Amino acid sequence: MSGPLRLVPNEADETVQLRVLPLKRRRPTLPAQRTGPEADQLDLSPDPLDELADRLQDICADAVHPYEIAAFLESDGLSDEQAGLLYGRPDAFTVAEELFERVERRYPGPSAEFANPWRADPWRCVVRGLVFALPGLGYLLGANLFAADRMRFGLPSGMLALSVATLVSWSWNQALAHRAYAWLGRGRRRSAAACLAIGAPVGALTSAAAGYVVGGPLGALCFAAGQSVYLAAATVLLVLGREKFLLLALAPSAVGAGVVLAVDVPQAVRTAVLLASLGLAVGLAARELLRWRRAEAEPVPLRLPLYKEIPHLLFGLAVGTLTLIAGLGVTVHQAVSTGSAQGASASPTGPAMIALTLSLGLAEWLLFRYRAMAVAALRTSHTPVEFARRTGGVLLGCLFIYLTTVAALDAAATVLWPGAPALGVPELGALLLLGGSLWLALLLNAFGLSWSTALICLAAAGAECAGLLTGADPTVLQLIGCGAAAAVLTATAGPVLGRTTKHR
């Protein structure tokens, strides 16, 4: 063996010193031979093994197999002959087996010194939830840039270009963020910065070009291009852990949107506020990239294959499509069915989208919480079945907390949104199924099941798109598509995440 076997709990690592057991744990010495009347008055218990079980209670209670106790007894010098003389058993293994049966198991729980690698800062998750939701205020400032008198698929002219640019940005930035995180996980700060410095501008140009190809008013195309640049800069700041910088960049738009809700503001002022937020985001992202590029040089070159980012790109596309259908599905359905978008303003999807984006911060925290509680279950469970039962309960608990929060946020946003009708039971069910599917997909992605989650979500998004273009009711489509996706993701998560090897 390469080192001494630690047999006594809390034993120090003094490998070159002679170890001596405490007096009360030492094996009693053989009694001296007595003659005369004293031989008939030996002070022996009915079974000497009872005394041994009391002395070694801590060691026997923590043992998971009799061999552990046998190894301890042999290290104490108990031979088979002494086992017969002292305890009336044929060998030390028999003594160990009886001790194992007599002493009740008492396995130690998680140590107070155990450092949980999945501990998350709740305030950081709150900030991330805000930076996910606050960009939506920019649409209030740029609403006049879209031609409301010309409609395409029930949307103001230019909104279709914005939607396409958004989908391209979400899918590209999802893959870009995963690649940058892969570099950071290998300790390659310079490589991660280089990946973001190249990938973010390319993604912004690609999404802006996609919006330009779809076409629309010049103001709307400029807004789509600006959004593409902002999403690229936001990806850089979020990956590098600078959420507070992004919150600072969004401050002008948040203040400007509040002013717009109170008084009428000229479009030139609105555009200046949008450009101020965009400039701050780009400037702060560039500053962080330059700082990270000054990190120590990496001596050994390393390459990461690009094909591993394909499932994350598809996942971003699928999630973006499902979200856009939830937000704009009613409007598109009315346009396809009647050729007019009249009445779409009464749709309750605005508060629902706000609730969904605000809940993303909690979704991240619950992902960390699930992994932390799964590690704790791994340390305290005695059998694989018990571990699977515990992790299954944790999964359902986290999912329940997330969906309850989404419903509460939607109710609060509906009260604050002027003239917004409350969600009906089918619409609320569709929203919760969408939120549950996204959270389960993010969880499975975190455990490496990227292809499975991408294909499941992509199939649901494709089915909903096909049904929407044929005139089917969007709420029914979401109930079917997101419901099927949630069911498949749950059926996948249960057995896979119930394996101990997934949490090591």
Coordinates of C-alpha atoms in Angstrom, one line a residue:
M1 CA 0.0 0.0 0.0
S2 CA 1.2 3.5 -0.7
G3 CA 0.3 4.8 2.8
P4 CA -1.0 3.9 6.2
L5 CA -4.7 3.0 6.4
R6 CA -6.6 5.4 8.6
L7 CA -8.6 3.2 11.0
V8 CA -9.5 5.6 13.8
P9 CA -11.8 8.5 13.2
N10 CA -10.2 12.0 13.3
E11 CA -6.8 10.4 13.2
A12 CA -4.0 12.9 12.5
D13 CA -1.8 12.6 9.4
E14 CA 1.4 11.9 11.4
T15 CA 2.5 9.1 9.2
V16 CA 5.9 8.6 10.8
Q17 CA 4.8 8.4 14.4
L18 CA 3.7 5.3 16.3
R19 CA 0.0 5.4 16.9
V20 CA -1.4 4.3 20.3
L21 CA -5.1 3.8 20.9
P22 CA -6.9 5.5 23.8
L23 CA -6.9 3.4 27.0
K24 CA -10.6 2.7 26.8
R25 CA -10.3 1.4 23.3
R26 CA -7.3 -0.9 23.9
R27 CA -7.7 -4.6 23.9
P28 CA -7.6 -6.0 27.4
T29 CA -4.5 -8.0 28.2
L30 CA -4.7 -11.7 28.8
P31 CA -5.5 -12.5 32.5
A32 CA -2.7 -13.9 34.5
Q33 CA -2.9 -17.6 35.5
R34 CA -4.4 -17.8 39.0
T35 CA -4.4 -20.7 41.4
G36 CA -6.3 -21.4 44.5
P37 CA -9.7 -20.0 45.5
E38 CA -9.2 -16.8 43.5
A39 CA -9.6 -18.8 40.3
D40 CA -13.2 -19.4 41.0
Q41 CA -13.9 -15.7 41.6
L42 CA -12.9 -14.2 38.2
D43 CA -14.7 -10.9 37.5
L44 CA -16.1 -11.8 34.0
S45 CA -19.3 -10.6 32.4
P46 CA -21.8 -13.2 31.1
D47 CA -20.4 -12.5 27.6
P48 CA -17.1 -10.6 27.3
L49 CA -18.2 -9.4 23.8
D50 CA -20.6 -7.0 25.5
E51 CA -17.8 -5.1 27.1
L52 CA -15.9 -5.0 23.7
A53 CA -19.0 -3.7 22.0
D54 CA -19.3 -0.9 24.5
R55 CA -15.7 0.2 24.1
L56 CA -15.8 0.1 20.3
Q57 CA -19.3 1.5 19.9
D58 CA -18.3 4.5 17.8
I59 CA -16.1 2.4 15.4
C60 CA -18.7 -0.3 15.0
A61 CA -21.6 2.2 14.5
D62 CA -19.7 3.9 11.6
A63 CA -18.7 0.7 9.9
V64 CA -20.4 -0.3 6.6
H65 CA -19.1 -3.9 6.7
P66 CA -17.8 -6.3 9.3
Y67 CA -14.5 -6.4 7.5
E68 CA -13.9 -2.8 8.7
I69 CA -14.2 -3.9 12.3
A70 CA -12.1 -7.0 11.7
A71 CA -9.3 -4.8 10.2
F72 CA -9.4 -2.6 13.3
L73 CA -9.3 -5.6 15.7
E74 CA -6.3 -7.1 13.8
S75 CA -4.5 -3.7 13.9
D76 CA -5.0 -3.9 17.7
G77 CA -3.2 -7.2 17.7
L78 CA -6.2 -9.5 18.2
S79 CA -5.3 -12.9 16.8
D80 CA -7.6 -16.0 16.3
E81 CA -6.1 -17.6 19.4
Q82 CA -6.7 -14.5 21.6
A83 CA -10.3 -14.3 20.2
G84 CA -10.9 -17.8 21.5
L85 CA -9.3 -17.2 24.9
L86 CA -10.8 -13.7 25.5
Y87 CA -14.2 -13.9 23.8
G88 CA -14.9 -17.6 23.1
R89 CA -15.0 -17.1 19.3
P90 CA -13.1 -19.1 16.8
D91 CA -11.4 -16.1 15.0
A92 CA -11.3 -12.3 14.8
F93 CA -13.7 -12.3 11.8
T94 CA -16.4 -14.0 13.9
V95 CA -15.9 -11.4 16.6
A96 CA -16.2 -8.6 14.0
E97 CA -19.4 -10.1 12.5
E98 CA -21.1 -10.3 15.9
L99 CA -20.0 -6.7 16.8
F100 CA -21.5 -5.5 13.5
E101 CA -24.8 -7.2 14.3
R102 CA -25.0 -5.9 17.9
V103 CA -24.2 -2.3 17.4
E104 CA -26.8 -0.1 15.6
R105 CA -25.5 1.7 12.5
R106 CA -25.0 5.4 13.0
Y107 CA -23.5 6.9 9.8
P108 CA -22.1 10.5 10.0
G109 CA -24.1 13.2 8.2
P110 CA -22.6 16.0 6.2
S111 CA -19.8 17.7 8.0
A112 CA -20.1 21.3 9.0
E113 CA -16.8 21.9 7.3
F114 CA -18.0 20.5 4.0
A115 CA -17.6 23.2 1.3
N116 CA -20.5 23.1 -1.1
P117 CA -19.1 23.7 -4.6
W118 CA -22.6 24.7 -5.8
R119 CA -23.3 27.5 -3.4
A120 CA -24.8 30.5 -5.2
D121 CA -25.2 34.1 -4.2
P122 CA -28.9 34.9 -4.2
W123 CA -28.4 38.6 -4.7
R124 CA -26.3 38.0 -7.8
C125 CA -29.2 35.9 -9.2
V126 CA -31.6 38.8 -8.5
V127 CA -29.3 41.1 -10.4
R128 CA -29.2 38.7 -13.3
G129 CA -33.0 38.5 -13.3
L130 CA -33.2 42.2 -13.6
V131 CA -30.7 42.5 -16.4
F132 CA -32.8 39.8 -18.3
A133 CA -36.0 41.8 -17.9
L134 CA -34.9 45.5 -18.1
P135 CA -34.0 45.4 -21.8
G136 CA -37.8 45.0 -22.5
L137 CA -38.2 48.6 -21.5
G138 CA -36.2 49.6 -24.6
Y139 CA -39.2 48.6 -26.7
L140 CA -41.2 51.4 -25.1
L141 CA -38.6 53.9 -26.3
G142 CA -38.4 52.5 -29.8
A143 CA -42.0 51.7 -30.4
N144 CA -42.4 54.7 -32.8
L145 CA -39.7 53.4 -35.1
F146 CA -42.0 50.7 -36.3
A147 CA -44.6 51.5 -39.0
A148 CA -48.0 50.6 -37.3
D149 CA -49.9 51.4 -40.5
R150 CA -48.2 48.6 -42.5
M151 CA -48.7 45.1 -41.2
R152 CA -46.9 41.8 -42.0
F153 CA -48.3 38.7 -40.3
G154 CA -50.3 40.9 -38.0
L155 CA -47.2 42.7 -36.8
P156 CA -46.1 46.3 -37.5
S157 CA -43.7 46.5 -40.4
G158 CA -40.2 46.0 -39.1
M159 CA -41.3 43.8 -36.2
L160 CA -40.8 40.6 -38.2
A161 CA -37.2 41.7 -39.0
L162 CA -36.7 42.4 -35.3
S163 CA -38.0 38.9 -34.4
V164 CA -35.7 37.2 -36.9
A165 CA -32.7 39.2 -35.6
T166 CA -33.6 38.2 -32.1
L167 CA -33.8 34.5 -32.9
V168 CA -30.4 34.6 -34.6
S169 CA -28.9 36.5 -31.6
W170 CA -30.3 34.2 -29.0
S171 CA -29.1 31.0 -30.8
W172 CA -25.6 32.5 -31.6
N173 CA -25.0 33.9 -28.2
Q174 CA -26.1 30.7 -26.5
A175 CA -23.4 28.8 -28.4
L176 CA -20.9 31.6 -27.8
A177 CA -21.5 31.6 -24.1
H178 CA -21.1 27.9 -23.8
R179 CA -17.8 28.0 -25.7
A180 CA -16.5 30.8 -23.5
Y181 CA -17.5 29.0 -20.3
A182 CA -15.7 25.9 -21.6
W183 CA -12.5 27.9 -21.9
L184 CA -13.0 29.4 -18.4
G185 CA -13.6 25.9 -17.0
R186 CA -10.1 24.9 -18.2
G187 CA -8.6 28.0 -16.6
R188 CA -8.0 29.7 -20.0
R189 CA -8.9 33.3 -19.4
R190 CA -7.1 34.7 -22.4
S191 CA -8.7 32.1 -24.7
A192 CA -12.2 32.9 -23.3
A193 CA -11.6 36.6 -23.9
A194 CA -10.4 35.9 -27.4
C195 CA -13.5 33.7 -28.1
L196 CA -15.8 36.5 -26.9
A197 CA -13.9 39.3 -28.7
I198 CA -14.2 37.5 -32.0
G199 CA -17.6 35.7 -31.6
A200 CA -19.6 38.7 -30.2
P201 CA -19.1 41.1 -33.1
V202 CA -19.6 38.3 -35.6
G203 CA -22.9 37.3 -34.0
A204 CA -24.0 41.0 -33.9
L205 CA -23.3 41.4 -37.6
T206 CA -25.0 38.1 -38.5
S207 CA -28.2 38.9 -36.6
A208 CA -28.3 42.4 -38.0
A209 CA -27.9 41.1 -41.5
A210 CA -30.7 38.6 -41.0
G211 CA -33.0 41.4 -39.9
Y212 CA -31.9 43.5 -42.9
V213 CA -32.7 40.6 -45.3
V214 CA -36.3 40.4 -44.0
G215 CA -36.7 44.1 -44.5
G216 CA -38.7 46.9 -43.0
P217 CA -38.6 50.6 -42.2
L218 CA -35.1 52.1 -41.8
G219 CA -35.8 53.0 -38.1
A220 CA -36.9 49.5 -37.3
L221 CA -33.8 48.0 -39.0
C222 CA -31.6 50.3 -37.0
F223 CA -33.4 49.3 -33.8
A224 CA -32.8 45.6 -34.7
A225 CA -29.1 46.2 -35.4
G226 CA -28.8 48.1 -32.1
Q227 CA -30.5 45.2 -30.2
S228 CA -28.1 42.7 -31.9
V229 CA -25.1 44.7 -30.7
Y230 CA -26.5 45.1 -27.2
L231 CA -27.2 41.3 -26.9
A232 CA -23.6 40.6 -28.0
A233 CA -22.2 43.0 -25.4
A234 CA -24.5 41.7 -22.7
T235 CA -23.3 38.1 -23.4
V236 CA -19.7 39.3 -22.9
L237 CA -20.5 40.9 -19.6
L238 CA -22.7 38.0 -18.3
V239 CA -20.1 35.4 -19.1
L240 CA -17.3 37.4 -17.4
G241 CA -19.5 37.9 -14.3
R242 CA -20.0 41.6 -14.7
E243 CA -23.8 41.7 -14.1
K244 CA -23.6 45.0 -12.2
F245 CA -21.9 46.7 -15.1
L246 CA -24.7 45.6 -17.4
L247 CA -27.2 46.9 -14.8
L248 CA -25.4 50.2 -15.0
A249 CA -25.6 50.3 -18.7
L250 CA -29.4 49.6 -18.6
A251 CA -30.0 52.5 -16.2
P252 CA -30.6 55.2 -18.9
S253 CA -33.2 53.1 -20.7
A254 CA -35.0 52.2 -17.4
V255 CA -35.2 55.9 -16.4
G256 CA -36.2 56.9 -20.0
A257 CA -39.0 54.3 -20.1
G258 CA -40.3 55.6 -16.8
V259 CA -40.4 59.1 -18.2
V260 CA -42.1 58.0 -21.4
L261 CA -44.9 56.3 -19.4
A262 CA -45.5 59.6 -17.7
V263 CA -45.2 62.3 -20.4
D264 CA -44.8 62.4 -24.2
V265 CA -41.1 62.5 -25.2
P266 CA -39.8 63.3 -28.7
Q267 CA -38.4 60.4 -30.7
A268 CA -35.0 62.1 -30.9
V269 CA -34.7 62.0 -27.1
R270 CA -35.8 58.4 -27.0
T271 CA -33.2 57.5 -29.6
A272 CA -30.5 59.3 -27.6
V273 CA -31.4 57.4 -24.5
L274 CA -31.3 54.1 -26.3
L275 CA -27.9 55.0 -27.8
A276 CA -26.6 55.9 -24.3
S277 CA -27.4 52.5 -23.0
L278 CA -26.0 50.8 -26.0
G279 CA -22.8 52.8 -25.8
L280 CA -22.3 52.0 -22.1
A281 CA -22.9 48.3 -22.7
V282 CA -20.4 48.1 -25.6
G283 CA -17.8 50.3 -23.8
L284 CA -17.9 48.3 -20.6
A285 CA -17.7 45.0 -22.5
A286 CA -14.7 46.2 -24.5
R287 CA -13.0 47.3 -21.3
E288 CA -13.5 43.9 -19.6
L289 CA -12.2 42.1 -22.7
L290 CA -9.1 44.2 -22.8
R291 CA -8.5 43.6 -19.1
W292 CA -8.9 39.8 -19.5
R293 CA -6.7 39.7 -22.5
R294 CA -3.8 40.9 -20.3
A295 CA -4.0 37.7 -18.3
E296 CA -0.9 35.4 -18.1
A297 CA 0.0 33.7 -21.4
E298 CA -1.1 30.1 -21.8
P299 CA 2.0 27.9 -22.4
V300 CA 0.2 24.9 -23.9
P301 CA -2.0 25.5 -27.0
L302 CA -5.4 23.8 -26.8
R303 CA -8.3 23.5 -29.3
L304 CA -11.9 22.9 -28.6
P305 CA -14.0 21.4 -31.4
L306 CA -16.7 23.7 -32.9
Y307 CA -19.2 20.9 -33.5
K308 CA -19.8 20.7 -29.7
E309 CA -21.6 24.1 -29.9
I310 CA -24.2 22.9 -32.4
P311 CA -26.7 21.6 -29.8
H312 CA -26.4 24.8 -27.8
L313 CA -27.1 26.9 -31.0
L314 CA -30.1 24.7 -31.7
F315 CA -31.3 25.0 -28.1
G316 CA -31.1 28.8 -28.2
L317 CA -33.1 28.8 -31.5
A318 CA -35.7 26.5 -30.0
V319 CA -36.1 28.4 -26.7
G320 CA -36.3 31.7 -28.6
T321 CA -39.0 30.4 -30.9
L322 CA -41.1 29.0 -28.0
T323 CA -40.8 32.3 -26.2
L324 CA -41.8 34.4 -29.3
I325 CA -44.8 32.2 -29.9
A326 CA -45.9 32.7 -26.3
G327 CA -45.5 36.5 -26.8
L328 CA -46.7 37.1 -30.3
G329 CA -48.7 33.9 -31.0
V330 CA -52.1 35.5 -30.5
T331 CA -51.3 38.4 -32.8
V332 CA -50.0 36.1 -35.6
H333 CA -53.0 33.8 -35.2
Q334 CA -55.4 36.7 -35.7
A335 CA -53.5 37.8 -38.7
V336 CA -53.5 34.4 -40.3
S337 CA -57.1 33.7 -39.5
T338 CA -58.8 37.0 -40.3
G339 CA -56.1 39.0 -42.1
S340 CA -56.1 41.7 -39.4
A341 CA -54.3 42.2 -36.1
Q342 CA -57.1 44.2 -34.6
G343 CA -57.6 43.4 -30.9
A344 CA -54.1 42.1 -30.4
S345 CA -53.4 44.9 -28.0
A346 CA -55.8 43.3 -25.4
S347 CA -53.6 40.2 -25.3
P348 CA -52.4 39.3 -21.7
T349 CA -49.1 38.1 -23.0
G350 CA -47.2 41.3 -22.1
P351 CA -47.3 40.7 -18.3
A352 CA -46.6 37.0 -18.9
M353 CA -43.4 37.7 -20.7
I354 CA -42.3 40.1 -18.0
A355 CA -43.0 37.4 -15.4
L356 CA -41.0 34.9 -17.4
T357 CA -38.0 37.1 -17.9
L358 CA -37.9 38.3 -14.3
S359 CA -38.1 34.6 -13.1
L360 CA -34.8 33.7 -14.9
G361 CA -32.8 34.9 -12.0
L362 CA -34.6 32.6 -9.7
A363 CA -34.3 29.8 -12.3
E364 CA -30.5 30.1 -12.1
W365 CA -30.5 30.1 -8.3
L366 CA -32.7 27.0 -8.3
L367 CA -30.3 25.2 -10.6
F368 CA -27.5 25.8 -8.1
R369 CA -29.8 24.9 -5.2
Y370 CA -30.7 21.6 -6.9
R371 CA -27.1 20.6 -7.5
A372 CA -26.1 21.6 -3.9
M373 CA -28.9 19.5 -2.4
A374 CA -28.1 16.6 -4.7
V375 CA -24.5 16.6 -3.4
A376 CA -25.8 16.6 0.1
A377 CA -28.1 13.7 -0.7
L378 CA -25.1 11.9 -2.2
R379 CA -23.3 12.2 1.2
T380 CA -26.2 11.1 3.3
S381 CA -28.0 8.4 1.2
H382 CA -27.2 4.8 2.1
T383 CA -28.5 3.1 -1.1
P384 CA -28.9 4.1 -4.7
V385 CA -32.7 3.8 -4.4
E386 CA -32.7 6.2 -1.4
F387 CA -30.5 8.7 -3.4
A388 CA -32.8 8.5 -6.4
R389 CA -35.9 9.1 -4.2
R390 CA -34.2 12.1 -2.5
T391 CA -33.1 13.8 -5.7
G392 CA -36.5 13.2 -7.2
G393 CA -38.1 15.0 -4.3
V394 CA -35.6 17.9 -4.6
L395 CA -36.3 18.1 -8.4
L396 CA -40.1 18.4 -7.9
G397 CA -39.6 20.9 -5.0
C398 CA -37.4 23.2 -7.1
L399 CA -39.8 23.0 -10.0
F400 CA -42.8 23.7 -7.8
I401 CA -41.1 26.8 -6.3
Y402 CA -40.2 28.1 -9.8
L403 CA -43.6 27.7 -11.3
T404 CA -45.3 29.2 -8.2
T405 CA -43.0 32.2 -8.5
V406 CA -43.8 32.6 -12.2
A407 CA -47.5 32.6 -11.5
A408 CA -47.1 35.2 -8.7
L409 CA -45.0 37.4 -10.9
D410 CA -47.6 37.2 -13.7
A411 CA -50.3 38.2 -11.2
A412 CA -48.2 41.2 -10.0
A413 CA -47.3 42.3 -13.6
T414 CA -51.0 42.1 -14.6
V415 CA -52.0 44.4 -11.8
L416 CA -49.3 47.0 -12.7
W417 CA -49.8 46.8 -16.5
P418 CA -52.4 49.4 -17.6
G419 CA -55.5 47.7 -19.0
A420 CA -54.0 44.2 -19.2
P421 CA -56.5 41.4 -18.8
A422 CA -55.7 38.5 -16.4
L423 CA -54.6 35.2 -17.8
G424 CA -57.3 32.6 -18.1
V425 CA -56.7 29.1 -16.8
P426 CA -55.6 27.7 -20.3
E427 CA -53.2 30.7 -20.8
L428 CA -51.7 30.4 -17.3
G429 CA -51.3 26.6 -17.9
A430 CA -49.5 27.3 -21.2
L431 CA -47.2 29.8 -19.4
L432 CA -46.3 27.4 -16.6
L433 CA -45.7 24.6 -19.0
L434 CA -43.3 26.8 -21.0
G435 CA -41.5 27.9 -17.8
G436 CA -41.3 24.3 -16.6
S437 CA -39.9 23.1 -19.9
L438 CA -37.3 25.8 -20.0
W439 CA -36.1 25.1 -16.4
L440 CA -35.9 21.4 -17.0
A441 CA -34.0 21.9 -20.2
L442 CA -31.5 24.2 -18.5
L443 CA -31.1 21.6 -15.7
L444 CA -30.4 18.8 -18.2
N445 CA -28.1 21.0 -20.1
A446 CA -26.1 21.6 -17.0
F447 CA -25.6 17.8 -16.7
G448 CA -24.4 17.5 -20.3
L449 CA -27.5 16.3 -22.0
S450 CA -27.3 19.1 -24.6
W451 CA -28.4 17.1 -27.6
S452 CA -31.4 15.6 -25.9
T453 CA -32.7 18.9 -24.7
A454 CA -32.0 20.7 -28.0
L455 CA -33.9 18.1 -30.0
I456 CA -36.9 18.0 -27.6
C457 CA -37.3 21.7 -27.5
L458 CA -36.7 22.0 -31.3
A459 CA -39.4 19.5 -32.0
A460 CA -41.9 21.4 -29.8
A461 CA -41.0 24.7 -31.4
G462 CA -41.3 23.3 -34.9
A463 CA -44.7 21.7 -34.1
E464 CA -46.0 25.0 -32.7
C465 CA -44.8 27.0 -35.7
A466 CA -46.4 24.7 -38.1
G467 CA -49.7 24.7 -36.3
L468 CA -49.6 28.5 -35.9
L469 CA -49.2 29.1 -39.6
T470 CA -52.1 26.8 -40.4
G471 CA -54.4 28.9 -38.1
A472 CA -54.5 26.7 -35.0
D473 CA -55.2 28.3 -31.7
P474 CA -51.8 29.4 -30.1
T475 CA -52.9 28.6 -26.5
V476 CA -53.8 25.0 -27.5
L477 CA -50.6 24.7 -29.5
Q478 CA -48.6 25.8 -26.4
L479 CA -50.5 23.4 -24.1
I480 CA -49.7 20.5 -26.5
G481 CA -46.2 21.5 -27.5
C482 CA -44.8 22.7 -24.2
G483 CA -46.8 20.0 -22.3
A484 CA -45.3 17.2 -24.4
A485 CA -41.8 18.8 -24.0
A486 CA -42.2 19.1 -20.3
A487 CA -43.4 15.5 -20.0
V488 CA -40.5 14.1 -22.0
L489 CA -38.0 16.3 -20.2
T490 CA -39.4 15.1 -16.8
A491 CA -39.3 11.5 -17.9
T492 CA -35.6 12.0 -19.0
A493 CA -34.6 13.9 -15.9
G494 CA -35.9 11.4 -13.3
P495 CA -33.8 8.3 -14.2
V496 CA -30.8 10.2 -15.4
L497 CA -30.4 12.6 -12.4
G498 CA -31.2 9.7 -10.1
R499 CA -27.8 8.2 -10.8
T500 CA -25.1 8.9 -8.3
T501 CA -22.4 9.1 -11.1
K502 CA -24.1 12.2 -12.5
H503 CA -23.4 14.2 -9.3
R504 CA -19.7 13.3 -8.6

